[in-house]
Backbone as JSON, one array per atom type, in Angstrom:
{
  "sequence": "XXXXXXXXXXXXXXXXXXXXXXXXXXXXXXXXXXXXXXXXXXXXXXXXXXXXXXXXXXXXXXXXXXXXXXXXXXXXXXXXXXXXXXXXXXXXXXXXXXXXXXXXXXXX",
  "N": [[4.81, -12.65, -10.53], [8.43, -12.75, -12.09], [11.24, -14.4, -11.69], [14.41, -13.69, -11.0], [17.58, -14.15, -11.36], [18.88, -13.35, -8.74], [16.55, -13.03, -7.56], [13.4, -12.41, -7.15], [11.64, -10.19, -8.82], [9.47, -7.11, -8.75], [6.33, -6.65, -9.62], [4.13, -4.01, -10.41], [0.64, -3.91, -9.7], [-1.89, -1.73, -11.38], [-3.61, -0.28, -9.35], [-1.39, -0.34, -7.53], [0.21, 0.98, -9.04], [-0.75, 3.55, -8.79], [-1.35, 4.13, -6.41], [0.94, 4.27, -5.3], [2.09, 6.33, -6.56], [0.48, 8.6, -5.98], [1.1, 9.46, -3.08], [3.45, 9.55, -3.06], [3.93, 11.51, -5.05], [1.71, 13.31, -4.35], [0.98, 13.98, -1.65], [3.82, 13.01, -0.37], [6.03, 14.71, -1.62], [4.83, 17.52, -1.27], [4.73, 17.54, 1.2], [7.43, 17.19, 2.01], [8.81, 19.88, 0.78], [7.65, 22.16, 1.54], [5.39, 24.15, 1.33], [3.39, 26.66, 1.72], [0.06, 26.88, 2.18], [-3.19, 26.46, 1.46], [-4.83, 23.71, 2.28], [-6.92, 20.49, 1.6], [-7.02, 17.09, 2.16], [-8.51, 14.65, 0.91], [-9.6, 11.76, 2.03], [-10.95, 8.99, 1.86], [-10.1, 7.08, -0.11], [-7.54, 6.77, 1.53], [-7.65, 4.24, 3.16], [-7.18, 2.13, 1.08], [-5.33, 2.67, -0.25], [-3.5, 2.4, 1.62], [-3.67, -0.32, 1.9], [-2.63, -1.08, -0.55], [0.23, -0.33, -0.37], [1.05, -1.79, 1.74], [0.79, -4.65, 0.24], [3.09, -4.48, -1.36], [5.12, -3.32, 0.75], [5.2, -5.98, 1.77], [5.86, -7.44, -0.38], [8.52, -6.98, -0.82], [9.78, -7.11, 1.7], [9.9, -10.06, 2.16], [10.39, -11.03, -0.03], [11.72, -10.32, -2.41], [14.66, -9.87, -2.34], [17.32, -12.24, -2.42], [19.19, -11.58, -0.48], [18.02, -10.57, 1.33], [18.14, -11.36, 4.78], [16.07, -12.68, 6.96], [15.12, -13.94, 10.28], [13.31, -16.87, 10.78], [11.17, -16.01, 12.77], [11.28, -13.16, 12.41], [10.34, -13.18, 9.66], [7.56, -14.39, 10.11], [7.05, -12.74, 11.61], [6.76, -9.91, 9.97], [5.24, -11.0, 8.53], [2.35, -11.05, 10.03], [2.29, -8.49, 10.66], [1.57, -7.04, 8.14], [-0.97, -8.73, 7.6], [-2.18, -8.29, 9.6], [-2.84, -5.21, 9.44], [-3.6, -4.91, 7.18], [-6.21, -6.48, 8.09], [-7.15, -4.68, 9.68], [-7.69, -2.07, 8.33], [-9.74, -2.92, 6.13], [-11.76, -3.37, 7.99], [-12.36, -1.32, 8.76], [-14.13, 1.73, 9.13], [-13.99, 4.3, 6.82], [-13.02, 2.58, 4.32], [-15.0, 1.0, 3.93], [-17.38, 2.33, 3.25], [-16.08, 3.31, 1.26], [-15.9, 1.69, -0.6], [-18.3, 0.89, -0.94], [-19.52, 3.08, -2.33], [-17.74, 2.78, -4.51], [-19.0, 0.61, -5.83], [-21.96, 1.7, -5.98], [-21.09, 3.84, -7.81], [-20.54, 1.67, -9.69], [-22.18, 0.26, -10.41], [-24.11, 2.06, -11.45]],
  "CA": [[6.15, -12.22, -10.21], [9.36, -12.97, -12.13], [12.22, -14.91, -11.37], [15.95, -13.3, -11.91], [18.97, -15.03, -10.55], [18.9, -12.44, -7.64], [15.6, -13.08, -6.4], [12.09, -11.95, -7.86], [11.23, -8.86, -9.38], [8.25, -6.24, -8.12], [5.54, -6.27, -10.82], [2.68, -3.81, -9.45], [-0.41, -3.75, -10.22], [-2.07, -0.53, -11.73], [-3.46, 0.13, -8.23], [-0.5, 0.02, -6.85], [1.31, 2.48, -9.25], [-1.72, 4.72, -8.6], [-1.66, 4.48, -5.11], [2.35, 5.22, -4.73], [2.44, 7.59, -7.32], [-0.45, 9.51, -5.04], [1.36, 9.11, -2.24], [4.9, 10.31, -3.18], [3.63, 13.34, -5.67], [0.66, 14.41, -3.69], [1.78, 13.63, -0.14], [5.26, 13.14, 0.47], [6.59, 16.31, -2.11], [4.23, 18.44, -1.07], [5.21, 17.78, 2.43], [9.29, 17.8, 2.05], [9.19, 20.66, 0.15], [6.56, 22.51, 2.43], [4.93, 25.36, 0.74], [2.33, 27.53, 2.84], [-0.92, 26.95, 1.63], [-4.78, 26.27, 2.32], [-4.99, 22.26, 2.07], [-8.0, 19.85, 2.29], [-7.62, 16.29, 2.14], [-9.85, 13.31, 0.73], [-9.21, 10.44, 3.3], [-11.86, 8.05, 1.55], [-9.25, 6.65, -0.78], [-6.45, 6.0, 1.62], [-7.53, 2.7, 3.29], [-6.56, 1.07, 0.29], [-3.53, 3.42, -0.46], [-2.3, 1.66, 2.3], [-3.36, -1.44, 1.78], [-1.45, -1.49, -1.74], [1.27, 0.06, -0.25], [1.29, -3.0, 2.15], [1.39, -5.62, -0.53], [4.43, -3.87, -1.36], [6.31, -3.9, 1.68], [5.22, -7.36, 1.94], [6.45, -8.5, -0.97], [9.97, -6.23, -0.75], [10.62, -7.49, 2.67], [9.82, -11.58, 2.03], [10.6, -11.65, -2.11], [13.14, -9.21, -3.47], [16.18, -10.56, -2.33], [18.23, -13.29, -1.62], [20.28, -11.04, 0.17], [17.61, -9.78, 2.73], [18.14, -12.51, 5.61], [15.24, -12.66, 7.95], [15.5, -14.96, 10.77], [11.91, -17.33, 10.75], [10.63, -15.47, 13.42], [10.9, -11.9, 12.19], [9.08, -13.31, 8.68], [6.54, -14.68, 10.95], [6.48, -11.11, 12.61], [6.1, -9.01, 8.85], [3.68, -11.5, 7.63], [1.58, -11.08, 10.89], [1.94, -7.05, 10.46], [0.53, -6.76, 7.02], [-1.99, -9.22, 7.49], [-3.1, -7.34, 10.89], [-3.14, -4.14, 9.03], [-4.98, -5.34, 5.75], [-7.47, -6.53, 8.33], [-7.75, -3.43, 10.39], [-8.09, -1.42, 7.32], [-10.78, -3.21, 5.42], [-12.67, -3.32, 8.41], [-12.46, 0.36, 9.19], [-15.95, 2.55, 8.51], [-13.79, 4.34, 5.83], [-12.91, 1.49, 3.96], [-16.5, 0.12, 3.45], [-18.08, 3.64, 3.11], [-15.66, 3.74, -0.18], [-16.4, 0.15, -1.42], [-19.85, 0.89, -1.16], [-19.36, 4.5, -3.01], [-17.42, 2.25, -5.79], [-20.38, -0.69, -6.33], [-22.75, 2.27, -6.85], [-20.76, 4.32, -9.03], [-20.25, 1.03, -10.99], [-23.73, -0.09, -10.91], [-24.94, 3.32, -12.01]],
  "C": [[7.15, -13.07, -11.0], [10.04, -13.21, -11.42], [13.49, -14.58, -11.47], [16.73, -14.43, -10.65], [18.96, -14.17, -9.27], [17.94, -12.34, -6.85], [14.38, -12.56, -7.27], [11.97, -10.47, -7.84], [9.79, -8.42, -8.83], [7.43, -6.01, -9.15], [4.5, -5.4, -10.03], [1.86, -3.41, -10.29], [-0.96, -2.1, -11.02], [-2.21, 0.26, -9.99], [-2.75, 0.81, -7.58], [0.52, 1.2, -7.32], [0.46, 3.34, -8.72], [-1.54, 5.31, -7.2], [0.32, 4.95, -4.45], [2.54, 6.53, -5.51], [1.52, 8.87, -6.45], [0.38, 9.94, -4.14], [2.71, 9.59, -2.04], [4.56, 11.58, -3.75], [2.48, 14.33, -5.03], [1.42, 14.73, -2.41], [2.49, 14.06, 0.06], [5.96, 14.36, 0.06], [6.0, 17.16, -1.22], [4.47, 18.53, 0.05], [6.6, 18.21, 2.75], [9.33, 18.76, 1.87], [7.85, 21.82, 0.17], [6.37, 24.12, 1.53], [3.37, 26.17, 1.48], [0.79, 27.49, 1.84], [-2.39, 26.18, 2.2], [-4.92, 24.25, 1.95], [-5.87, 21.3, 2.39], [-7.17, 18.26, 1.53], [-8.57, 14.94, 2.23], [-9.15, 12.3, 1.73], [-9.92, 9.18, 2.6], [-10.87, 6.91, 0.95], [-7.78, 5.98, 0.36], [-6.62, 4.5, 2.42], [-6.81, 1.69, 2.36], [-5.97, 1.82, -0.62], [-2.84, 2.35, 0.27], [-2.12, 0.52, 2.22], [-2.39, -2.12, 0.09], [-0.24, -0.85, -1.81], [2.06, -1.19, 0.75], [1.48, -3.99, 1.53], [3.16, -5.46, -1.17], [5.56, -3.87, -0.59], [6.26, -5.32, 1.76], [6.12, -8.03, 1.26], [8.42, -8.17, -0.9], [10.86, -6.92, 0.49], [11.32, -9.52, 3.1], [10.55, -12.36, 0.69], [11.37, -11.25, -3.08], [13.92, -9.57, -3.83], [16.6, -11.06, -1.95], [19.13, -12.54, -0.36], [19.53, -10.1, 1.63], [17.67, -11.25, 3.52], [16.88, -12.49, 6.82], [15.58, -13.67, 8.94], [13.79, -15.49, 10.32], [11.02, -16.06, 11.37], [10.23, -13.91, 12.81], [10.32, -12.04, 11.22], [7.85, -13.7, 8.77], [5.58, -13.27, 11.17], [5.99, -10.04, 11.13], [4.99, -9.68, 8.49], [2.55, -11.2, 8.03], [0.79, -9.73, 10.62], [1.11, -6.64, 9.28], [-0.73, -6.87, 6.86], [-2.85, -8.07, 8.26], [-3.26, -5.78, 10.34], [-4.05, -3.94, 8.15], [-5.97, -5.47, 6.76], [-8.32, -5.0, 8.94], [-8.36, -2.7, 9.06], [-9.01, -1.97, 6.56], [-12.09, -3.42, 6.61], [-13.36, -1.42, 8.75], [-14.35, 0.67, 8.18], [-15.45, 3.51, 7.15], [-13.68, 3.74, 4.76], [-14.31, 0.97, 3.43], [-17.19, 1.12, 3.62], [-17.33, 3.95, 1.39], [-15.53, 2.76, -0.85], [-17.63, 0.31, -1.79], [-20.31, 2.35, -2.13], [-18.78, 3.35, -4.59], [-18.58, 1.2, -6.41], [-21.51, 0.24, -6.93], [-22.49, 2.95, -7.75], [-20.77, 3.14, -10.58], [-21.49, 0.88, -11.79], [-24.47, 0.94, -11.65], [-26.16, 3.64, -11.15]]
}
């Protein structure tokens, strides 16, 4: 992460473009802008949609800007939330059903 006079800049990872860019053009359009149609989807993938959508709020709500004021307590309380979500989600049976789908695709 960069430094500006205003507070640190949001570098994201590839991941993370991948996983918002999913997430706004699959997702969220397709939902605002509701069009009648037959729709399946994949679920395998979003555990860790969310969890690199969580590093994200994390860092937005703790690292952005001088100008967001938290008191202690409520940075206490986001740090807690992320964490407790990253954990839920990597423990989940999705989550390690699509870790274990990626190790053998890698392995061949």
């Amino acid at each position: 992460m960069h430094t500006t006079t205003l507070g640190r800049h949001l570098e994201l990872s590839d991941t993370q473009k991948k996983s918002i860019d999913k997430l706004k053009n699959h997702f969220r359009n397709r939902f605002e802008h509701y069009i009648p149609m037959a729709w399946s989807i994949e679920v395998h993938r979003k555990p860790q949609m969310a969890m690199d959508v969580l590093d994200v709020v994390h860092f937005l709500a703790l690292n952005a800007s001088p100008f967001v004021h938290l008191t202690k307590a409520r940075r206490k309380k986001v740090k807690y939330m992320v964490f407790r979500s990253k954990r839920i989600l990597s423990q989940s049976q999705l989550y390690k059903e699509t870790k274990l789908l990626e190790e053998v695709t890698q392995n061949g």
